[in-house]
Amino acid sequence: MPDPRLVLHIGAMKTGTTFVQDLLIANAERLRAEGWYVPDQRTVVRATRELLALTDAALGSGRAARPASLDDAPRWVALMDDVRARTAEPGCAGAIVSMEFLSYAKRPGVQRVLESSHGLDLRVVLTVRDAVRALPSQWQSLTRNAHRLSWPEFAVAARTRGQRPPHPGTRAFRRTQDIPRMVRTWGEFVAPERFTAITVPAQKDQPRTLLWDRLLDVVGVDPARTVTDTAFDNPQLGYGSCDLMRRVNDAGLAAEPPSAYRRVMRRLTHQELLPLRESESRPRVDQTTAAFAADLNGRSLAAIAEHATLLGDAADLPTEPPPSSSLDPGDVPAQVPDVEVRRAAEALFGGALAWCETEGLELPAELAAPLPHDLDAAVRQVAGVLAVAIARDPSHRLPTD
């Protein structure tokens, strides 16, 4: 009797992973009827974070030091045990687990995944998107998670090689968007017939659900047996709002506790900044970054040809830069106009003031005053109010240089 199958969708970031995961959640019962178990997504996220937190560094000290092992990732082990137990039930063909952070894994992490999935027929899926679109999208997500780089800084850092120590933007790029690295890392341990790279549809006239259809092709379920009208739309903020986010992060907000930061900022950005999206510009790639992205697509396709099976259209990863009319000139992307950042600052400031009032946080006069004309000073004041909201403490102040 064949082992139950585990379809492990490992990302990458900004390739429709939220869309896929939302549909997995919405279709959990329908997929169960087709013989496929979908674990609770929060459990998957926590287990993955725990697994990736393990490093090659020894745990403990002195003679008690030892290498990290699966014993140090009990949540991940429990997840795999749960998958084995559920897929052993009559009528269950396998399980589907989706977590884009797994694309970050280095060799030891991949080895631990394989070690923990004994008794399961492991099939790995990597979703891949045109780098011209993925790079600015990744920067936008980074700004919403306390990163401090501007779009021009991130674009230049992404294509930088050989700098020691690596630029923070280079590290962020390699972790989240270096598809050839991901393919080689996983392909070292997973045979091509068990490793599928799915391209994200690039043409605007293609149905949004095509990515879902391609994933279900790997699983072996007819997409017609699922529903897709409940999928979450995860739009990016506009350029001005994203640049405001990196500026308040750089003003000291990045040092706030991550969980408290996310609690406040995710709600405020959705309520106050997302409505500005249609009136804001979009970050574009410059000609040099576009050439880098096209080369990255080519290297991704070459790595996939060597280590994985391609599902989709190679044309979804164009190896020639787009027309120059859609690019910023030169070798650095254009910075966003200050007027967009100012408009976003006013919106976020108003939302943060309302948040503090609702929470009963009485702000000092210098933070509650109207924003000054100088943009840098205005950003620092917005960051100060946000820090109070995050800390839930009117006396909390950001560090000053």
Short mmCIF file of C-alpha atoms in Angstrom, two decimals:
data_model
loop_
_atom_site.label_atom_id
_atom_site.label_comp_id
_atom_site.label_asym_id
_atom_site.label_seq_id
_atom_site.Cartn_x
_atom_site.Cartn_y
_atom_site.Cartn_z
CA MET A 1 0.00 0.00 0.00
CA PRO A 2 1.54 3.38 -0.99
CA ASP A 3 2.37 5.93 1.68
CA PRO A 4 -0.09 8.81 2.11
CA ARG A 5 1.00 11.87 0.16
CA LEU A 6 2.08 15.14 1.74
CA VAL A 7 1.92 18.07 -0.68
CA LEU A 8 4.14 20.74 0.88
CA HIS A 9 3.70 24.19 -0.67
CA ILE A 10 6.81 26.12 0.40
CA GLY A 11 6.14 29.52 -1.20
CA ALA A 12 7.93 31.65 -2.37
CA MET A 13 6.86 34.96 -0.89
CA LYS A 14 4.69 37.24 -3.05
CA THR A 15 3.59 34.41 -5.34
CA GLY A 16 -0.06 34.20 -4.36
CA THR A 17 0.52 32.28 -1.14
CA THR A 18 -2.17 34.17 0.79
CA PHE A 19 -4.59 33.45 -2.06
CA VAL A 20 -3.74 29.73 -1.99
CA GLN A 21 -3.93 29.47 1.79
CA ASP A 22 -7.24 31.29 1.92
CA LEU A 23 -8.69 28.86 -0.60
CA LEU A 24 -7.30 25.88 1.30
CA ILE A 25 -9.07 27.12 4.42
CA ALA A 26 -12.31 27.85 2.56
CA ASN A 27 -12.24 24.42 0.88
CA ALA A 28 -11.03 22.32 3.81
CA GLU A 29 -14.28 20.32 4.05
CA ARG A 30 -14.58 19.90 0.28
CA LEU A 31 -10.99 18.73 0.04
CA ARG A 32 -11.61 16.36 2.94
CA ALA A 33 -14.46 14.84 0.96
CA GLU A 34 -11.94 14.32 -1.85
CA GLY A 35 -9.56 12.56 0.53
CA TRP A 36 -7.28 15.47 1.45
CA TYR A 37 -6.59 16.81 4.93
CA VAL A 38 -5.77 20.52 5.44
CA PRO A 39 -4.26 21.28 8.89
CA ASP A 40 -5.14 24.44 10.80
CA GLN A 41 -3.11 27.26 9.26
CA ARG A 42 -2.17 28.91 12.56
CA THR A 43 -0.73 25.61 13.71
CA VAL A 44 1.27 25.37 10.48
CA VAL A 45 2.67 28.91 10.89
CA ARG A 46 3.76 28.34 14.49
CA ALA A 47 5.31 24.98 13.67
CA THR A 48 7.23 26.42 10.72
CA ARG A 49 8.55 29.35 12.71
CA GLU A 50 9.78 26.95 15.36
CA LEU A 51 11.46 24.69 12.81
CA LEU A 52 13.24 27.56 11.07
CA ALA A 53 14.40 29.00 14.40
CA LEU A 54 16.75 26.02 14.75
CA THR A 55 20.26 26.71 13.58
CA ASP A 56 23.43 24.70 13.32
CA ALA A 57 24.70 26.39 16.45
CA ALA A 58 25.04 24.13 19.47
CA LEU A 59 22.36 24.43 22.12
CA GLY A 60 23.45 24.76 25.72
CA SER A 61 27.00 25.40 26.86
CA GLY A 62 30.18 23.57 27.73
CA ARG A 63 30.01 19.80 27.72
CA ALA A 64 26.21 19.99 27.66
CA ALA A 65 26.24 21.66 24.24
CA ARG A 66 24.66 19.66 21.42
CA PRO A 67 23.52 20.23 17.84
CA ALA A 68 19.95 21.35 17.28
CA SER A 69 17.60 18.52 16.30
CA LEU A 70 13.92 17.82 15.73
CA ASP A 71 13.56 17.37 19.48
CA ASP A 72 13.91 21.16 19.62
CA ALA A 73 10.92 21.66 17.28
CA PRO A 74 8.07 19.86 19.08
CA ARG A 75 5.35 21.84 17.28
CA TRP A 76 6.68 20.80 13.88
CA VAL A 77 7.00 17.17 15.02
CA ALA A 78 3.43 17.32 16.36
CA LEU A 79 2.23 18.72 13.01
CA MET A 80 3.83 15.85 11.10
CA ASP A 81 2.45 13.33 13.62
CA ASP A 82 -1.01 14.84 13.14
CA VAL A 83 -0.64 14.58 9.35
CA ARG A 84 0.38 10.91 9.62
CA ALA A 85 -2.55 10.16 11.93
CA ARG A 86 -5.14 11.93 9.76
CA THR A 87 -3.87 10.48 6.50
CA ALA A 88 -3.96 6.98 7.98
CA GLU A 89 -7.75 7.25 8.33
CA PRO A 90 -9.86 5.34 5.79
CA GLY A 91 -10.48 7.25 2.56
CA CYS A 92 -7.71 9.83 3.14
CA ALA A 93 -5.18 10.08 0.33
CA GLY A 94 -2.94 12.74 1.84
CA ALA A 95 -2.51 16.21 3.27
CA ILE A 96 -1.77 19.70 1.94
CA VAL A 97 0.44 22.06 3.96
CA SER A 98 1.20 25.59 2.72
CA MET A 99 3.72 27.88 4.41
CA GLU A 100 5.85 30.32 2.42
CA PHE A 101 8.46 30.68 5.17
CA LEU A 102 9.68 27.19 4.26
CA SER A 103 11.24 28.73 1.15
CA TYR A 104 13.73 30.39 3.55
CA ALA A 105 15.08 26.99 4.62
CA LYS A 106 18.74 26.18 4.27
CA ARG A 107 20.13 22.66 3.89
CA PRO A 108 19.76 21.66 7.58
CA GLY A 109 16.15 22.86 7.60
CA VAL A 110 15.30 20.86 4.47
CA GLN A 111 16.97 17.80 5.98
CA ARG A 112 14.83 18.17 9.10
CA VAL A 113 11.68 18.41 7.00
CA LEU A 114 12.58 15.18 5.22
CA GLU A 115 13.50 13.49 8.49
CA SER A 116 10.18 14.48 10.09
CA SER A 117 8.07 13.36 7.11
CA HIS A 118 8.95 9.68 7.32
CA GLY A 119 6.08 7.42 6.28
CA LEU A 120 4.72 10.11 3.93
CA ASP A 121 5.12 10.45 0.17
CA LEU A 122 6.52 13.99 0.18
CA ARG A 123 5.82 16.23 -2.84
CA VAL A 124 7.22 19.77 -2.72
CA VAL A 125 5.64 22.71 -4.58
CA LEU A 126 7.33 26.07 -5.15
CA THR A 127 5.31 28.88 -6.72
CA VAL A 128 7.37 31.33 -8.81
CA ARG A 129 6.52 34.83 -10.06
CA ASP A 130 8.11 37.16 -12.60
CA ALA A 131 10.87 38.97 -10.68
CA VAL A 132 9.99 42.33 -12.28
CA ARG A 133 6.69 42.13 -10.37
CA ALA A 134 7.88 40.20 -7.33
CA LEU A 135 10.75 42.50 -6.30
CA PRO A 136 8.72 45.71 -5.68
CA SER A 137 5.94 43.63 -4.15
CA GLN A 138 8.45 42.10 -1.73
CA TRP A 139 9.76 45.53 -0.77
CA GLN A 140 6.23 46.69 -0.04
CA SER A 141 5.68 43.74 2.29
CA LEU A 142 8.97 44.38 4.04
CA THR A 143 7.98 47.97 4.82
CA ARG A 144 4.84 46.69 6.52
CA ASN A 145 6.96 44.46 8.71
CA ALA A 146 9.30 47.03 10.27
CA HIS A 147 11.98 47.16 7.55
CA ARG A 148 13.69 50.48 6.89
CA LEU A 149 15.00 50.41 3.33
CA SER A 150 13.66 52.65 0.59
CA TRP A 151 12.60 51.03 -2.68
CA PRO A 152 15.69 52.34 -4.54
CA GLU A 153 17.93 50.98 -1.76
CA PHE A 154 16.29 47.56 -1.85
CA ALA A 155 16.39 47.35 -5.65
CA VAL A 156 20.10 48.17 -5.78
CA ALA A 157 20.88 45.82 -2.87
CA ALA A 158 18.99 42.93 -4.49
CA ARG A 159 21.32 42.93 -7.47
CA THR A 160 24.50 43.53 -5.43
CA ARG A 161 26.95 40.65 -5.14
CA GLY A 162 30.15 40.10 -3.19
CA GLN A 163 29.73 42.80 -0.53
CA ARG A 164 30.97 41.68 2.90
CA PRO A 165 29.12 41.83 5.14
CA PRO A 166 26.04 41.66 2.90
CA HIS A 167 23.79 44.71 2.77
CA PRO A 168 20.53 44.17 4.75
CA GLY A 169 18.61 44.49 1.49
CA THR A 170 20.76 41.81 -0.13
CA ARG A 171 20.06 39.45 2.76
CA ALA A 172 16.32 40.18 2.57
CA PHE A 173 16.31 39.54 -1.18
CA ARG A 174 18.23 36.27 -0.92
CA ARG A 175 15.96 35.04 1.84
CA THR A 176 12.68 35.88 0.15
CA GLN A 177 13.15 36.11 -3.63
CA ASP A 178 16.28 34.21 -4.67
CA ILE A 179 14.41 31.46 -6.51
CA PRO A 180 17.54 29.71 -7.89
CA ARG A 181 18.84 29.32 -4.33
CA MET A 182 15.52 27.85 -3.16
CA VAL A 183 15.34 25.44 -6.09
CA ARG A 184 18.93 24.24 -5.59
CA THR A 185 18.52 23.88 -1.82
CA TRP A 186 15.35 21.78 -1.99
CA GLY A 187 16.40 20.05 -5.22
CA GLU A 188 19.48 18.65 -3.51
CA PHE A 189 17.18 16.43 -1.42
CA VAL A 190 13.96 16.08 -3.44
CA ALA A 191 13.90 14.34 -6.84
CA PRO A 192 12.58 16.38 -9.81
CA GLU A 193 9.50 14.18 -10.19
CA ARG A 194 8.58 15.04 -6.58
CA PHE A 195 9.43 18.74 -6.81
CA THR A 196 7.11 20.98 -8.85
CA ALA A 197 7.66 24.65 -9.68
CA ILE A 198 4.38 26.38 -10.55
CA THR A 199 4.49 29.69 -12.37
CA VAL A 200 2.17 32.50 -11.33
CA PRO A 201 0.15 33.58 -14.41
CA ALA A 202 1.64 36.77 -15.82
CA GLN A 203 -0.99 37.85 -18.34
CA LYS A 204 -3.79 40.11 -17.11
CA ASP A 205 -6.36 38.28 -19.24
CA GLN A 206 -5.67 34.96 -17.50
CA PRO A 207 -8.14 33.91 -14.80
CA ARG A 208 -7.07 34.67 -11.24
CA THR A 209 -7.86 31.09 -10.26
CA LEU A 210 -5.32 29.56 -12.65
CA LEU A 211 -2.71 29.38 -9.88
CA TRP A 212 -5.18 27.40 -7.73
CA ASP A 213 -5.97 25.13 -10.66
CA ARG A 214 -2.28 24.40 -11.15
CA LEU A 215 -1.79 23.55 -7.48
CA LEU A 216 -4.77 21.17 -7.53
CA ASP A 217 -3.28 19.55 -10.62
CA VAL A 218 -0.35 18.50 -8.42
CA VAL A 219 -2.74 17.31 -5.72
CA GLY A 220 -4.97 15.46 -8.16
CA VAL A 221 -8.29 17.17 -7.35
CA ASP A 222 -10.67 18.60 -9.94
CA PRO A 223 -10.85 22.40 -9.31
CA ALA A 224 -14.55 22.27 -10.21
CA ARG A 225 -15.10 20.50 -6.90
CA THR A 226 -13.88 23.57 -4.99
CA VAL A 227 -15.09 27.14 -4.58
CA THR A 228 -12.94 30.17 -5.39
CA ASP A 229 -15.24 33.16 -4.87
CA THR A 230 -14.23 33.50 -1.21
CA ALA A 231 -10.53 34.10 -1.88
CA PHE A 232 -8.98 36.95 0.07
CA ASP A 233 -7.74 39.88 -1.95
CA ASN A 234 -4.40 41.07 -0.58
CA PRO A 235 -3.71 44.37 -2.36
CA GLN A 236 -0.47 46.23 -1.84
CA LEU A 237 -0.35 49.76 -0.50
CA GLY A 238 0.56 52.57 -2.87
CA TYR A 239 4.11 53.87 -3.17
CA GLY A 240 3.62 56.89 -0.90
CA SER A 241 2.08 54.82 1.89
CA CYS A 242 4.81 52.19 1.72
CA ASP A 243 7.52 54.82 1.79
CA LEU A 244 5.87 56.41 4.81
CA MET A 245 5.97 53.03 6.53
CA ARG A 246 9.70 52.62 5.99
CA ARG A 247 10.24 56.21 7.19
CA VAL A 248 8.37 55.72 10.49
CA ASN A 249 10.23 52.43 10.91
CA ASP A 250 13.50 54.28 10.40
CA ALA A 251 12.38 56.93 12.91
CA GLY A 252 12.57 54.28 15.62
CA LEU A 253 9.37 52.29 15.23
CA ALA A 254 11.27 49.25 13.94
CA ALA A 255 12.60 48.71 17.47
CA GLU A 256 9.14 48.16 18.94
CA PRO A 257 8.17 44.57 19.93
CA PRO A 258 7.18 42.74 16.70
CA SER A 259 3.89 41.28 17.93
CA ALA A 260 2.66 44.61 19.32
CA TYR A 261 3.87 46.40 16.18
CA ARG A 262 1.88 44.05 13.95
CA ARG A 263 -1.23 44.31 16.14
CA VAL A 264 -1.46 48.07 15.65
CA MET A 265 0.13 48.63 12.26
CA ARG A 266 -1.77 45.99 10.30
CA ARG A 267 -5.09 47.43 11.38
CA LEU A 268 -4.12 51.06 10.88
CA THR A 269 -2.53 50.52 7.47
CA HIS A 270 -5.60 48.64 6.28
CA GLN A 271 -8.00 51.28 7.59
CA GLU A 272 -6.07 54.46 6.82
CA LEU A 273 -3.56 53.77 4.04
CA LEU A 274 -5.18 51.18 1.81
CA PRO A 275 -7.98 53.62 0.77
CA LEU A 276 -5.25 55.91 -0.65
CA ARG A 277 -3.98 53.23 -3.02
CA GLU A 278 -5.81 54.39 -6.13
CA SER A 279 -4.52 57.96 -5.76
CA GLU A 280 -0.90 56.89 -5.26
CA SER A 281 1.77 55.82 -7.73
CA ARG A 282 3.39 52.38 -7.83
CA PRO A 283 7.07 51.60 -7.36
CA ARG A 284 8.62 50.75 -10.73
CA VAL A 285 11.88 49.06 -11.62
CA ASP A 286 14.63 50.96 -13.37
CA GLN A 287 16.33 49.67 -16.51
CA THR A 288 19.24 48.06 -14.66
CA THR A 289 17.01 46.33 -12.12
CA ALA A 290 14.74 45.15 -14.95
CA ALA A 291 17.73 43.55 -16.66
CA PHE A 292 18.70 41.92 -13.36
CA ALA A 293 15.13 40.64 -12.88
CA ALA A 294 15.01 39.19 -16.40
CA ASP A 295 18.33 37.44 -15.78
CA LEU A 296 17.00 36.16 -12.46
CA ASN A 297 13.99 34.70 -14.28
CA GLY A 298 16.36 32.97 -16.69
CA ARG A 299 18.45 31.55 -13.86
CA SER A 300 15.27 30.41 -12.12
CA LEU A 301 14.12 28.55 -15.22
CA ALA A 302 17.55 26.93 -15.59
CA ALA A 303 17.53 25.78 -11.96
CA ILE A 304 13.99 24.44 -12.34
CA ALA A 305 14.97 22.53 -15.48
CA GLU A 306 17.76 20.85 -13.53
CA HIS A 307 16.06 20.16 -10.21
CA ALA A 308 12.27 20.28 -10.59
CA THR A 309 9.27 19.85 -12.88
CA LEU A 310 7.79 23.02 -14.38
CA LEU A 311 4.01 23.38 -14.28
CA GLY A 312 2.66 26.43 -16.06
CA ASP A 313 4.16 28.55 -18.80
CA ALA A 314 7.85 29.44 -19.00
CA ALA A 315 6.70 32.71 -20.59
CA ASP A 316 5.35 33.66 -17.16
CA LEU A 317 9.01 34.26 -16.29
CA PRO A 318 10.18 36.52 -19.13
CA THR A 319 13.90 36.54 -19.75
CA GLU A 320 13.90 39.88 -21.59
CA PRO A 321 13.24 43.20 -19.82
CA PRO A 322 9.86 44.85 -20.44
CA PRO A 323 9.55 47.87 -22.75
CA SER A 324 11.51 50.89 -21.57
CA SER A 325 8.28 52.92 -21.43
CA SER A 326 7.24 50.93 -18.36
CA LEU A 327 10.60 51.43 -16.59
CA ASP A 328 12.28 54.21 -14.69
CA PRO A 329 15.33 55.44 -16.61
CA GLY A 330 18.87 54.74 -15.50
CA ASP A 331 20.15 52.37 -12.83
CA VAL A 332 18.14 53.42 -9.75
CA PRO A 333 14.34 53.43 -9.31
CA ALA A 334 12.69 56.82 -8.89
CA GLN A 335 11.91 57.95 -5.36
CA VAL A 336 8.28 58.63 -4.51
CA PRO A 337 7.05 62.27 -4.58
CA ASP A 338 7.01 63.85 -1.13
CA VAL A 339 3.39 64.93 -1.65
CA GLU A 340 2.29 61.28 -1.60
CA VAL A 341 4.20 60.60 1.60
CA ARG A 342 2.75 63.72 3.20
CA ARG A 343 -0.81 62.69 2.33
CA ALA A 344 -0.21 59.23 3.78
CA ALA A 345 1.31 60.74 6.93
CA GLU A 346 -1.78 62.87 7.53
CA ALA A 347 -4.04 59.81 7.10
CA LEU A 348 -1.99 57.57 9.37
CA PHE A 349 -1.63 60.35 11.96
CA GLY A 350 -5.41 60.77 12.12
CA GLY A 351 -5.91 57.04 12.52
CA ALA A 352 -3.27 56.80 15.24
CA LEU A 353 -4.85 59.71 17.16
CA ALA A 354 -8.24 57.99 17.01
CA TRP A 355 -6.67 54.70 18.13
CA CYS A 356 -5.10 56.37 21.18
CA GLU A 357 -8.38 58.08 22.07
CA THR A 358 -10.26 54.79 21.84
CA GLU A 359 -7.64 53.11 24.04
CA GLY A 360 -7.82 55.91 26.62
CA LEU A 361 -4.24 57.02 25.95
CA GLU A 362 -3.90 60.76 26.62
CA LEU A 363 -1.17 62.06 24.37
CA PRO A 364 1.17 64.90 25.39
CA ALA A 365 0.61 68.19 23.58
CA GLU A 366 3.67 67.90 21.34
CA LEU A 367 2.43 64.61 19.86
CA ALA A 368 -1.23 65.64 19.53
CA ALA A 369 -0.41 68.95 17.81
CA PRO A 370 -1.00 69.36 14.05
CA LEU A 371 1.81 67.92 11.96
CA PRO A 372 4.59 70.40 11.11
CA HIS A 373 5.24 71.43 7.52
CA ASP A 374 8.68 69.81 7.44
CA LEU A 375 8.16 66.23 6.23
CA ASP A 376 10.92 64.65 8.31
CA ALA A 377 9.58 66.29 11.46
CA ALA A 378 6.06 65.19 10.57
CA VAL A 379 7.23 61.59 10.12
CA ARG A 380 8.92 61.65 13.52
CA GLN A 381 5.72 62.91 15.14
CA VAL A 382 3.60 60.24 13.44
CA ALA A 383 6.09 57.61 14.60
CA GLY A 384 5.88 58.97 18.14
CA VAL A 385 2.09 58.65 18.26
CA LEU A 386 2.29 55.15 16.78
CA ALA A 387 4.84 54.18 19.43
CA VAL A 388 2.44 55.25 22.17
CA ALA A 389 -0.35 53.21 20.55
CA ILE A 390 1.90 50.16 20.23
CA ALA A 391 3.23 50.40 23.80
CA ARG A 392 -0.18 51.37 25.25
CA ASP A 393 1.74 53.89 27.32
CA PRO A 394 1.35 57.72 26.93
CA SER A 395 4.84 58.22 28.41
CA HIS A 396 6.52 55.97 25.87
CA ARG A 397 9.00 57.75 23.62
CA LEU A 398 11.07 56.59 20.68
CA PRO A 399 14.85 56.86 21.04
CA THR A 400 16.44 59.94 19.51
CA ASP A 401 19.76 60.06 17.69
#
